[in-house]
Coordinates of C-alpha atoms and ligand atoms in Angstrom, one line a residue:
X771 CA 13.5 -49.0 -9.6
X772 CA 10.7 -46.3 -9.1
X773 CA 11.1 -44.8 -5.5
X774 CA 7.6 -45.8 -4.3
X775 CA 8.4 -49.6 -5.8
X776 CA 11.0 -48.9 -3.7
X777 CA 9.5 -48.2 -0.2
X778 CA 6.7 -50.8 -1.1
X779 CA 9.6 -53.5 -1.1
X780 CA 11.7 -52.2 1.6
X781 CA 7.8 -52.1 3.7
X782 CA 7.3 -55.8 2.3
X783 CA 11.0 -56.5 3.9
X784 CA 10.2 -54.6 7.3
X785 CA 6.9 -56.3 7.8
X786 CA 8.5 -60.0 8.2
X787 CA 10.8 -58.9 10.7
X788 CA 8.6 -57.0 13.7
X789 CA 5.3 -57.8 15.1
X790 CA 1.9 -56.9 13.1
X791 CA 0.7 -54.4 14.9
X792 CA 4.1 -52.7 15.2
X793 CA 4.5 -52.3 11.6
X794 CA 0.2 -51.6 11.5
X795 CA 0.8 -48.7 14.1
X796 CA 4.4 -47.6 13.1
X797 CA 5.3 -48.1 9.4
X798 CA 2.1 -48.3 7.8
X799 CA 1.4 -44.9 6.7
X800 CA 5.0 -44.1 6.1
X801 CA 5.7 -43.1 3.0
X802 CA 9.0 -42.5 1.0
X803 CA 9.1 -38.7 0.0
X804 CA 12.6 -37.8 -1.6
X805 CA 15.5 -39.5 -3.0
X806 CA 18.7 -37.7 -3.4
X807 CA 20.7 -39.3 -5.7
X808 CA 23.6 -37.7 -5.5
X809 CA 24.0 -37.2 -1.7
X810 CA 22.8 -41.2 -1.5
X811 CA 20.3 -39.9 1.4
X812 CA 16.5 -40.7 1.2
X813 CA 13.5 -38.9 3.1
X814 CA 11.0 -40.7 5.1
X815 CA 7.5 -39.5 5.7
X816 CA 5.8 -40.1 8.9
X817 CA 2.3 -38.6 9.6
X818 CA 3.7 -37.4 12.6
X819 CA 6.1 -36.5 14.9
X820 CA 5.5 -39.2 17.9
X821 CA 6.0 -41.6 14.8
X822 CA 9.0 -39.9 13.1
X823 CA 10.7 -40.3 16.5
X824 CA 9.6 -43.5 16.9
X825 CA 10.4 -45.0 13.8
X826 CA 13.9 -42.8 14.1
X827 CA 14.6 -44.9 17.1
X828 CA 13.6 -48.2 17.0
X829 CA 13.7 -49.2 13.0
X830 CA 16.4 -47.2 11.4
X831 CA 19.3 -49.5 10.9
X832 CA 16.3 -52.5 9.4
X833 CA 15.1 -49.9 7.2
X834 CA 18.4 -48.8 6.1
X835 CA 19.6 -52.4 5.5
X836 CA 16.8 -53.0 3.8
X837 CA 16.8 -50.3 1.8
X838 CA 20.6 -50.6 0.6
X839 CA 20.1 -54.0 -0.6
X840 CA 17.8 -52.5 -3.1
X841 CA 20.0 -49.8 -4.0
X842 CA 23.8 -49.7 -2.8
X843 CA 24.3 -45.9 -3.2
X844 CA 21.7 -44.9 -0.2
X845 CA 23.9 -44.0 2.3
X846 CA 21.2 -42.6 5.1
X847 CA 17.8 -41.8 5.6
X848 CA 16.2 -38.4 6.9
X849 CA 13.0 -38.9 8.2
X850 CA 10.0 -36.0 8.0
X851 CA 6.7 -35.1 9.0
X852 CA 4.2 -35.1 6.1
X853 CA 0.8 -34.2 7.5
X854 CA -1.4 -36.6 6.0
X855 CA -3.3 -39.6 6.9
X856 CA -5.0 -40.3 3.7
X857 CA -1.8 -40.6 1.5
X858 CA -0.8 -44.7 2.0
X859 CA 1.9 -46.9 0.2
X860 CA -0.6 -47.4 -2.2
X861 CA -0.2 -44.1 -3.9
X862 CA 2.2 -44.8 -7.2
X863 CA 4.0 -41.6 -7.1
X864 CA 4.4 -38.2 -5.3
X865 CA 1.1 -36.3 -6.1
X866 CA 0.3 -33.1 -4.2
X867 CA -2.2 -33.7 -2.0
X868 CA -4.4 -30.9 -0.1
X869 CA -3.2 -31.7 3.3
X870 CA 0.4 -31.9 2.2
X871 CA 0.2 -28.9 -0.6
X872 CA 2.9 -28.6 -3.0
X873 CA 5.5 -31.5 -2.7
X874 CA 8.3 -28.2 -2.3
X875 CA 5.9 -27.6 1.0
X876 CA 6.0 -31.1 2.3
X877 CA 9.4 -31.1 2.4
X878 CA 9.6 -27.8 4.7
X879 CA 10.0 -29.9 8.1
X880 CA 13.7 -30.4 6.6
X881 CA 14.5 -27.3 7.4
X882 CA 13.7 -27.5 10.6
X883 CA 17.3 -26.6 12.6
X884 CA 18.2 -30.1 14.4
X885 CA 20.1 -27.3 17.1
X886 CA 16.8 -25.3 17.5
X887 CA 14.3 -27.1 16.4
X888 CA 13.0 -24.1 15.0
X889 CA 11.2 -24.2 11.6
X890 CA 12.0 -21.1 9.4
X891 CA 8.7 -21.2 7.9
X892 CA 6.9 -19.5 11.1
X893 CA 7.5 -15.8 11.1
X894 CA 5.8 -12.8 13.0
X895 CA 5.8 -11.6 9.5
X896 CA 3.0 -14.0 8.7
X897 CA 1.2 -14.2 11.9
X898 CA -1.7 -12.5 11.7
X899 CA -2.3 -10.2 14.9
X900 CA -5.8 -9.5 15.7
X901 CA -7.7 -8.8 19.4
X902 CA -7.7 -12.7 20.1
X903 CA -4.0 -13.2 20.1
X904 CA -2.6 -9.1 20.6
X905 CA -1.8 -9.2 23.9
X906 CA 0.1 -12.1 23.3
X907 CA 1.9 -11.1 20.4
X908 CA 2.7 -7.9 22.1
X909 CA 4.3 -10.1 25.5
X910 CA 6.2 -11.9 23.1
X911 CA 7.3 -9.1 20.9
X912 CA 8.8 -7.5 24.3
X913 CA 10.3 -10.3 25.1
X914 CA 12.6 -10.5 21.8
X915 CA 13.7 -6.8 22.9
X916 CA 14.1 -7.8 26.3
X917 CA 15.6 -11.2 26.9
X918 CA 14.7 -12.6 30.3
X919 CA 13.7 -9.5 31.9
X920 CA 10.6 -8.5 31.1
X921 CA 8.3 -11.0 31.3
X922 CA 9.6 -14.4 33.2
X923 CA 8.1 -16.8 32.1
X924 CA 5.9 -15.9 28.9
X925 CA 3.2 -18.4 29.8
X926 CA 0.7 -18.5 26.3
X927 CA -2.2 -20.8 26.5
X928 CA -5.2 -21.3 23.6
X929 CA -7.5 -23.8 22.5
X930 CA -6.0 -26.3 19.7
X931 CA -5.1 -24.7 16.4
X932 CA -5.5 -20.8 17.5
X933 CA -1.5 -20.2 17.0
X934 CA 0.3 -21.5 19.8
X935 CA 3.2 -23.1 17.9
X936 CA 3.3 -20.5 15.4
X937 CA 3.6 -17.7 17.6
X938 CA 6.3 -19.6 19.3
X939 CA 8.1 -20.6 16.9
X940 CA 8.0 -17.2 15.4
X941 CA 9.2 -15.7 18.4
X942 CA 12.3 -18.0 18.8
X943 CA 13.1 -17.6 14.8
X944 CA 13.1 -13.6 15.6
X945 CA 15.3 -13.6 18.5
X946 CA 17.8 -15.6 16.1
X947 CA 17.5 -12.9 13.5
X948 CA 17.5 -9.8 15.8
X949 CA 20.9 -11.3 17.8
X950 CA 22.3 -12.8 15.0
X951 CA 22.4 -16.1 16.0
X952 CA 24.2 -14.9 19.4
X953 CA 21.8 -16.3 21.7
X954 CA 20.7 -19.5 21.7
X955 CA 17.1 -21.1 21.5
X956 CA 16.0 -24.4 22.2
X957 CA 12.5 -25.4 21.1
X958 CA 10.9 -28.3 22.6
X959 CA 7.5 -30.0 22.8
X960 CA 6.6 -31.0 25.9
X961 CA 6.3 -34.8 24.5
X962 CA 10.3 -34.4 23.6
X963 CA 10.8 -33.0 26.6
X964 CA 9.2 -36.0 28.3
X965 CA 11.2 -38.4 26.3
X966 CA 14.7 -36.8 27.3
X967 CA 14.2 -37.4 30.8
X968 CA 12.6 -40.4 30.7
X969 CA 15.6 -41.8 28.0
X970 CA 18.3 -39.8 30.8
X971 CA 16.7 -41.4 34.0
X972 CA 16.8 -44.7 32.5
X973 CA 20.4 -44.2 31.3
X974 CA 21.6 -42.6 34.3
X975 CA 22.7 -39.5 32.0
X976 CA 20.8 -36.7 33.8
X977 CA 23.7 -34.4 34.5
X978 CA 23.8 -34.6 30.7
X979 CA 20.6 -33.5 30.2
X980 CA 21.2 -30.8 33.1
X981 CA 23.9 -29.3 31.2
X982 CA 22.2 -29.4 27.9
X983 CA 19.5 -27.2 29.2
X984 CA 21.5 -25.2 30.9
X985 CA 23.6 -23.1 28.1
X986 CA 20.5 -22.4 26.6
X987 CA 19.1 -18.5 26.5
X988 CA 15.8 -18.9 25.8
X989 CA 13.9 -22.5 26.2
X990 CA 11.1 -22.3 24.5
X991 CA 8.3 -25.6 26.2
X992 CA 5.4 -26.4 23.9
X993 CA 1.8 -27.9 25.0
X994 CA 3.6 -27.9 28.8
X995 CA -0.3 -29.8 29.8
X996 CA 1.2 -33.5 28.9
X997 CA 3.7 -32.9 31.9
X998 CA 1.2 -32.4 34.4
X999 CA 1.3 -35.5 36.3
X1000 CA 4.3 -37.2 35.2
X1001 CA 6.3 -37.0 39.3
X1002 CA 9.9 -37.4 37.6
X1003 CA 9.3 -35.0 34.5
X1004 CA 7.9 -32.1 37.1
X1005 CA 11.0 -32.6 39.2
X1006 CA 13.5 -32.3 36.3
X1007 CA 11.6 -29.6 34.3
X1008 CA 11.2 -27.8 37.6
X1009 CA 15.1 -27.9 38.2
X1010 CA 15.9 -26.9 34.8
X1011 CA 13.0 -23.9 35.0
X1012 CA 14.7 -22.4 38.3
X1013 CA 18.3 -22.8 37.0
X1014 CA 17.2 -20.9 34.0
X1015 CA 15.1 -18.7 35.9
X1016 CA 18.2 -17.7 38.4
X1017 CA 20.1 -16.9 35.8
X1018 CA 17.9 -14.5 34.4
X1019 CA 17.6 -16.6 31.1
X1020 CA 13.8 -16.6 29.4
X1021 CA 11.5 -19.3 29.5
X1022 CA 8.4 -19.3 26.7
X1023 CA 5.7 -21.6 27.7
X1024 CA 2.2 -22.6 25.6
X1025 CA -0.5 -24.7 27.0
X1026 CA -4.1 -25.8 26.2
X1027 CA -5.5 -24.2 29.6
X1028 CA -4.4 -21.7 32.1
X1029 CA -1.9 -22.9 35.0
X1030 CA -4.7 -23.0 37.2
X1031 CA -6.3 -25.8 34.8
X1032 CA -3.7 -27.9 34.7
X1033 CA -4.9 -30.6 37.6
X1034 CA -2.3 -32.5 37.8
X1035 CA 0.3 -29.6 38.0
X1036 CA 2.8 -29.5 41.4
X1037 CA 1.9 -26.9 43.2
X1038 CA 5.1 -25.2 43.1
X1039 CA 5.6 -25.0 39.0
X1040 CA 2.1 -23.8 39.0
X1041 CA 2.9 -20.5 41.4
X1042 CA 6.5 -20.0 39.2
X1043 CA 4.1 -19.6 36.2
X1044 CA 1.8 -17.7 37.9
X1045 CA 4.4 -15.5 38.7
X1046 CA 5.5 -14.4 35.1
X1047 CA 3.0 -12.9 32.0
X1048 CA -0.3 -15.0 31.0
X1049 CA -1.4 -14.3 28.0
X1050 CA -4.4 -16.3 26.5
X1051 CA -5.4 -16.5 22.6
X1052 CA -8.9 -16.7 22.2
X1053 CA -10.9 -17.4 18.8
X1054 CA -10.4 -15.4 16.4
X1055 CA -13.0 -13.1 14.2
X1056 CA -14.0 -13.1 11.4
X1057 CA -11.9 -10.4 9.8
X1058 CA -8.8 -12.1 11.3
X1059 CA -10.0 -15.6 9.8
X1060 CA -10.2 -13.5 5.9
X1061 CA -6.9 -12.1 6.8
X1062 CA -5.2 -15.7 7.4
X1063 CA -6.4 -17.3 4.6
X1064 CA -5.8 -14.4 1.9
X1065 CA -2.1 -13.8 3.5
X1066 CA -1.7 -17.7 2.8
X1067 CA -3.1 -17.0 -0.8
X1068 CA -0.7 -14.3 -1.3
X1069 CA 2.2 -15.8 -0.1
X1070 CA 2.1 -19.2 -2.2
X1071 CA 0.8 -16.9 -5.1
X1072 CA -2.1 -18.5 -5.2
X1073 CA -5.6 -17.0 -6.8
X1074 CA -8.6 -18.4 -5.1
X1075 CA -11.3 -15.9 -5.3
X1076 CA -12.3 -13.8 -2.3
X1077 CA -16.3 -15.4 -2.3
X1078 CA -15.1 -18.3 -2.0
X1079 CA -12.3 -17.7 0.9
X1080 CA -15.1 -15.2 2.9
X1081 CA -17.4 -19.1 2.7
X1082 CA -14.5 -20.4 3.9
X1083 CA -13.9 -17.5 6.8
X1084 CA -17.7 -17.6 8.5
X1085 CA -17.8 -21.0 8.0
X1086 CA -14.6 -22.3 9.9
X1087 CA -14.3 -21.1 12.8
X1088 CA -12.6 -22.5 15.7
X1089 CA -9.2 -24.2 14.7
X1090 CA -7.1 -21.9 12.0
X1091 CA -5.4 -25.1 11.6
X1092 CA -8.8 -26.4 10.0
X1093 CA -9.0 -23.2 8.4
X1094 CA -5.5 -24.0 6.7
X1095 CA -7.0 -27.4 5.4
X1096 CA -10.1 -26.8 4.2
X1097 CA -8.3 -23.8 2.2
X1098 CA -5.2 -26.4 1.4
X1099 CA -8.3 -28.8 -0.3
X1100 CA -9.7 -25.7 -2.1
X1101 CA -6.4 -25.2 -3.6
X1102 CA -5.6 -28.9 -4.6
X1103 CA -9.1 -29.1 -6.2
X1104 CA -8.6 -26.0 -8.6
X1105 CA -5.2 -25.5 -9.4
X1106 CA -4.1 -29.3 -9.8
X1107 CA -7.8 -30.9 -10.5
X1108 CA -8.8 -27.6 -12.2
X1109 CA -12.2 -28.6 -10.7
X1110 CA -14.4 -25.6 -9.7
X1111 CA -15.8 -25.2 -6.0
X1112 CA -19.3 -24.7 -5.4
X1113 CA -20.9 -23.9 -2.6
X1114 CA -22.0 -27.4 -2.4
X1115 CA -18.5 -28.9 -2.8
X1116 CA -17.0 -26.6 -0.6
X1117 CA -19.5 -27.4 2.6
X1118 CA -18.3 -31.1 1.8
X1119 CA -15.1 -30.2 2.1
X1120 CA -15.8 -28.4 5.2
X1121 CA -17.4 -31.2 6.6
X1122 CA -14.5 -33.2 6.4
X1123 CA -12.1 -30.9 7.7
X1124 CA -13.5 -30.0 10.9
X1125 CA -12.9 -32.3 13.6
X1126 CA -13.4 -33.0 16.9
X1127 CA -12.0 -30.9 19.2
X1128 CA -11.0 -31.2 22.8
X1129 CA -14.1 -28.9 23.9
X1130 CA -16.3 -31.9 22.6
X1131 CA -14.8 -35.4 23.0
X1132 CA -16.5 -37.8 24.7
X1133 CA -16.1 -40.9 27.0
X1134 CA -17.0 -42.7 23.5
X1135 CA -14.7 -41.2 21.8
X1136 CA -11.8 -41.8 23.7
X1137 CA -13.1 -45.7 23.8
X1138 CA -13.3 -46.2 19.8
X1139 CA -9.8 -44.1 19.1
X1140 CA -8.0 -46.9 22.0
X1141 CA -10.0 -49.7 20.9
X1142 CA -8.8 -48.7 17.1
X1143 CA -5.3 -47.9 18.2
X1144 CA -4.9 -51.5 19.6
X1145 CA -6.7 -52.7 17.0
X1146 CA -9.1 -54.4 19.6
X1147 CA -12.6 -54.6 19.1
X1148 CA -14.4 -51.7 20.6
X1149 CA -17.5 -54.3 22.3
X1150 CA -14.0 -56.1 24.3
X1151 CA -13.6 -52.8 25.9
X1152 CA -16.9 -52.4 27.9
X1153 CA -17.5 -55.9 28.2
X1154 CA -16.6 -58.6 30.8
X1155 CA -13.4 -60.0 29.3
X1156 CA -10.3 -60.5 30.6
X1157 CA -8.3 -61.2 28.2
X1158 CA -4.4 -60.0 28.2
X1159 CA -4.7 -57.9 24.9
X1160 CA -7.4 -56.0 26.4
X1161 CA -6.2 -55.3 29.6
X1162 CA -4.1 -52.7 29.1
X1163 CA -6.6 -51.0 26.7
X1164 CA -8.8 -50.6 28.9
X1165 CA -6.5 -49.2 31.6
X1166 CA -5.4 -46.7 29.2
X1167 CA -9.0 -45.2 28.1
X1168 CA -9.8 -45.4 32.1
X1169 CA -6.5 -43.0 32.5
X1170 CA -7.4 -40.6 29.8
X1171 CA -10.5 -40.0 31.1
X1172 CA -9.6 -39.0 34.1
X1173 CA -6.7 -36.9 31.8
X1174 CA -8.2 -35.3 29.6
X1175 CA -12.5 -35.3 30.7
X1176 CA -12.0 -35.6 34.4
X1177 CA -14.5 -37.7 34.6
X1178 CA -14.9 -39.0 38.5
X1179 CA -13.5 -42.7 39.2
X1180 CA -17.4 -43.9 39.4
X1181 CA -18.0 -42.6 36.6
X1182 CA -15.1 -43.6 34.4
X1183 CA -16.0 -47.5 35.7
X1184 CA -19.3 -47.1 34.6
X1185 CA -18.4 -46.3 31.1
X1186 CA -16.1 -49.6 31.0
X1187 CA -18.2 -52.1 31.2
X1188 CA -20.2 -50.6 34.9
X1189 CA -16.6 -51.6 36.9
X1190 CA -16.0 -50.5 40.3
X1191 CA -14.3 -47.4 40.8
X1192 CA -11.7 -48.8 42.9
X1193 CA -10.8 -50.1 39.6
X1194 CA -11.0 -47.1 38.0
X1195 CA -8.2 -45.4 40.5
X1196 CA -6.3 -48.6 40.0
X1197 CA -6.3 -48.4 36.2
X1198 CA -5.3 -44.7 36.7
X1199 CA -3.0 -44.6 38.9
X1200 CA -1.4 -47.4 37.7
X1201 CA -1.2 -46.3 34.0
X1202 CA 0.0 -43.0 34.9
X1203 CA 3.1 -43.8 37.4
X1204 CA 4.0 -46.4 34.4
X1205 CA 3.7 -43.6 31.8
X1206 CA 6.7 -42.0 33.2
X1207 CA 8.8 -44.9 33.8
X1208 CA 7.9 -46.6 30.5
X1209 CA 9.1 -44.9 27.5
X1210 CA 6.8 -47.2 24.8
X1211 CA 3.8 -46.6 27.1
X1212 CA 4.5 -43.0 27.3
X1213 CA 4.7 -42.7 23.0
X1214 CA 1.5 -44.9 23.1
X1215 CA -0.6 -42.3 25.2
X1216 CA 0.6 -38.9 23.3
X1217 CA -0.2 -40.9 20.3
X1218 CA -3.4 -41.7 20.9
X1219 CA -4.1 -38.5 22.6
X1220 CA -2.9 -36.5 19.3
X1221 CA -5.5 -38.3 17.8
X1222 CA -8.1 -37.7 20.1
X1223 CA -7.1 -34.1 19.9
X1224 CA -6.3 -34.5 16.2
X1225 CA -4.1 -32.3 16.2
Ligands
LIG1562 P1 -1.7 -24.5 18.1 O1 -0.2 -24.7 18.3 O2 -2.3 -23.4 18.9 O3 -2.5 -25.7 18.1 P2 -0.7 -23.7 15.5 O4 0.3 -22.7 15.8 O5 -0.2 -25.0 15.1 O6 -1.8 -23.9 16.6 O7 -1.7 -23.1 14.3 C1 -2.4 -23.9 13.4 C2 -2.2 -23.4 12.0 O8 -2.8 -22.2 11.8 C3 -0.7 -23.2 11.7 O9 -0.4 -23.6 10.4 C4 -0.5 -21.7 11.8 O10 0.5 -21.2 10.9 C5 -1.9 -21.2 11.5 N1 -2.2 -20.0 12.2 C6 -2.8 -19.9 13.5 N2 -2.9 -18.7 13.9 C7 -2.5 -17.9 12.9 C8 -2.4 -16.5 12.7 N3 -2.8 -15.6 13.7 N4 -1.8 -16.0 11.6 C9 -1.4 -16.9 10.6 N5 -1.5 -18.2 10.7 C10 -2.0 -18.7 11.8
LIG1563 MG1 0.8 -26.4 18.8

């Protein structure tokens, strides 16, 4: 059988045994990626990492029944990230497609080490330096010489798609290098971490958790915003930050906003970052823009002529990651459609790349991407009705925008349907003290705020 006949039967399987909007939200862009014959193991492509987990946790033994009653030999699944929404079951086989590049380069999220969770494809080596990200570059360049001691913690913060993970990433794959593996790194998104102590609370396993954190050298916390608010999260990151901290070990942090932005932030986690090295990355220029996308040219050996990648420089300008897709489309189109870009081609493509951005979401936005993650109609939301299905919705979009646009409680219950802003608070209040109790309600909201932020 053809592997996506495969994954279109073992889907067809999955889809009569859990609700429709579980399979809609969890399984439906999934796609199967890689079949290893000879190790019987399979790969499993999620659009992202919230789902990969998800789908890890909750459907892995249906899949994999499933799956070996179509074919005997599949002993296990690994599941991936493959970033792209656009590539559905329909597709008949594995094609390259711009957002995923080469099908070698989809499959790089393998490599990610399950000890570190670092992803050897980040290097200093291929980070671009420039003014907007030197100073921090240089911080975390000292802090690979200087474990711990010279800047406690490294606290990085930049808008969406300026180099945050890269850089961190980078940092925590040179530290491996230069010690030779003798000191260990843990990377962790904030989300993950989130999870852990959520799962450990529940399961009464936190001195687990304590100890896990605790033999680590260097913990390296990504997008640390999403804990801002979550009581029971604070408390054990802020146990795990000092017991680190005392023993001299360093702590790496990134955010979207400075410390002093973070509203929801305990007082007392605020003033320990404040009391290491901020360092912010700004947009870049356009020099450093050229320099990203002919370093990316170079390394996949790639010709794409420099008129074309200097269009592609002074036009995108705000989110490298954009950057990376729009020249990721470029590619796909000439060297596996052998199509030409124009000028004209190439703004379309531009104009589907760039994307919303924190800096200019709106109440409506954050309305439509609930209402279409719930698949609820977006007129229920505003309106008078009180149905179940909606409820909770509603209360969701209320609490993000108080999270994300802090957008005052009048004003949020104004935008739902002209509520009172007693129910706004409610909504808020209520959503967010669930959030850290409630694992599935927890996925729900970094879902649909990864969306929002499409990241
Ligand atoms: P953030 O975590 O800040 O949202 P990422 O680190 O994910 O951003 O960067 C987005 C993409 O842009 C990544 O693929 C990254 O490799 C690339 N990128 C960002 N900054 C640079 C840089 N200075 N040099 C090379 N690549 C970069
Ligand atoms: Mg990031």
């Amino acid at each position: 059988m053809e592997e996506q006949e495969i994954w279109k039967n073992v889907l067809g399987d999955i889809e009569l045994q859990i609700s429709k909007p579980n399979f809609l939200t969890w399984l439906k862009n999934s796609q199967l990626v890689g079949l290893n014959k000879k190790e019987g193991v399979v790969m499993v492509g999620l659009p992202n990492n919230f789902a990969k987990e998800w789908v890890k946790s909750r459907y892995h033994k249906l899949i994999l029944t499933s799956i070996r009653n179509l074919d005997g030999s599949i002993k296990n699944i690994d599941y991936v990230v493959i970033n792209s929404s656009h590539v559905g079951i329909d597709d008949k086989k594995i094609t390259p497609t711009p957002e995923r590049g080469t099908p070698q380069s989809s499959l790089i999220d393998v490599k990610v080490d399950p000890k570190t969770n670092l992803n050897p494809k980040y290097s200093l080596k291929n980070y671009i330096v420039g003014s907007s990200n030197e100073l921090a570059t240089a911080a975390a360049q000292a802090i690979i010489k200087n474990i711990g001691k010279k800047y406690n913690p490294l606290f990085i913060y930049g808008g969406v798609g300026l180099g945050k993970t890269h850089l961190l990433q980078a940092t925590g794959n040179e530290i491996i290098n230069h010690y030779k593996g003798s000191v260990s790194v843990l990377y962790i998104s904030s989300e993950k971490f989130i999870n852990d102590v959520v799962w450990a609370l529940r399961n009464k396993r936190t001195d687990d958790m304590k100890k896990k954190y605790r033999d680590i050298d260097v913990l390296i916390i990504d997008d640390i915003q999403f804990i801002g608010g979550k009581a029971a999260t604070e408390q054990e990151f802020f146990y795990t930050f000092n017991t680190l901290y005392e023993n001299n070990k360093q702590i790496i942090i990134s955010s979207d906003r400075p410390p002093t932005a973070i509203p929801t932030l305990e007082e007392r986690l605020r003033s320990r970052f404040e009391g290491g090295m901020i360092a912010d990355i700004t947009y870049p220029d356009y020099e450093m823009r050229l320099a990203i996308l002919k370093t990316k040219a170079q390394n996949q050996s790639i010709f794409i002529e420099d008129s074309i990648l200097e269009q592609i420089a002074s036009k995108v300008q705000r989110n490298m990651r954009e950057l990376e897709g729009v020249f990721n489309k470029v590619v796909f189109y000439e060297q596996y459609k052998n199509q030409k870009i124009d000028s004209k081609k190439l703004d379309e493509i531009i104009g589907e790349a760039i994307q919303i951005t924190p800096k200019n979401i709106t109440a409506g936005d954050i309305i439509r991407i609930v209402a279409e993650f719930f698949e609820v109609p977006m007129a229920d939301m505003t309106n008078k009705s009180r149905k179940q299905e909606i409820v909770e919705p509603r209360q969701i979009a209320m609490f993000l925008m108080r999270d994300v646009l802090k957008l005052s409680f009048p004003h949020i219950g104004e935008k739902l349907g002209k509520r009172d802003h007693t129910t706004a608070i409610h909504a808020c209040e209520k959503i967010s003290q669930e959030a850290t109790r409630n694992p599935s309600l927890n996925q729900k909201i970094m879902l649909i705020k990864e969306r929002l932020y499409k990241v």
